[in-house]
Amino acid sequence: MGKTESLKLIGHGWENFMIERVFHHRVTQSSTEIFFS
């Protein structure tokens, strides 16, 4: 496995991590709004 391949894997993992965090934050926010409204 070359350096570029491992860098791609790290970048992809980071992308998924950020997407999951944003998605989770939105889900938490919307469910909180529903709960308190």
Coordinates of C-alpha atoms in Angstrom, one line a residue:
M1 CA 0.0 0.0 0.0
G2 CA 1.5 3.3 -1.1
K3 CA 1.4 6.7 0.7
T4 CA -1.3 8.0 -1.6
E5 CA -3.6 5.0 -1.0
S6 CA -3.3 5.4 2.8
L7 CA -3.9 9.1 2.5
K8 CA -7.0 8.5 0.5
L9 CA -8.2 6.0 3.1
I10 CA -7.6 8.6 5.9
G11 CA -9.3 11.3 3.9
H12 CA -12.3 9.1 3.2
G13 CA -12.5 8.1 6.9
W14 CA -12.3 11.7 8.0
E15 CA -15.1 12.6 5.4
N16 CA -17.4 9.9 6.8
F17 CA -16.6 11.0 10.4
M18 CA -17.5 14.6 9.6
I19 CA -20.7 13.6 7.7
E20 CA -21.8 11.4 10.6
R21 CA -21.1 14.1 13.1
V22 CA -23.1 16.7 11.1
F23 CA -25.9 14.2 10.5
H24 CA -26.0 13.2 14.2
H25 CA -26.0 16.8 15.3
R26 CA -29.0 17.6 13.0
V27 CA -30.9 14.6 14.2
T28 CA -30.3 15.5 17.8
Q29 CA -31.2 19.1 17.1
S30 CA -34.5 18.3 15.3
S31 CA -35.6 15.7 17.9
T32 CA -34.8 18.2 20.7
E33 CA -36.9 20.8 18.9
I34 CA -39.8 18.3 18.5
F35 CA -39.4 17.3 22.2
F36 CA -39.5 20.9 23.5
S37 CA -42.1 22.4 21.1

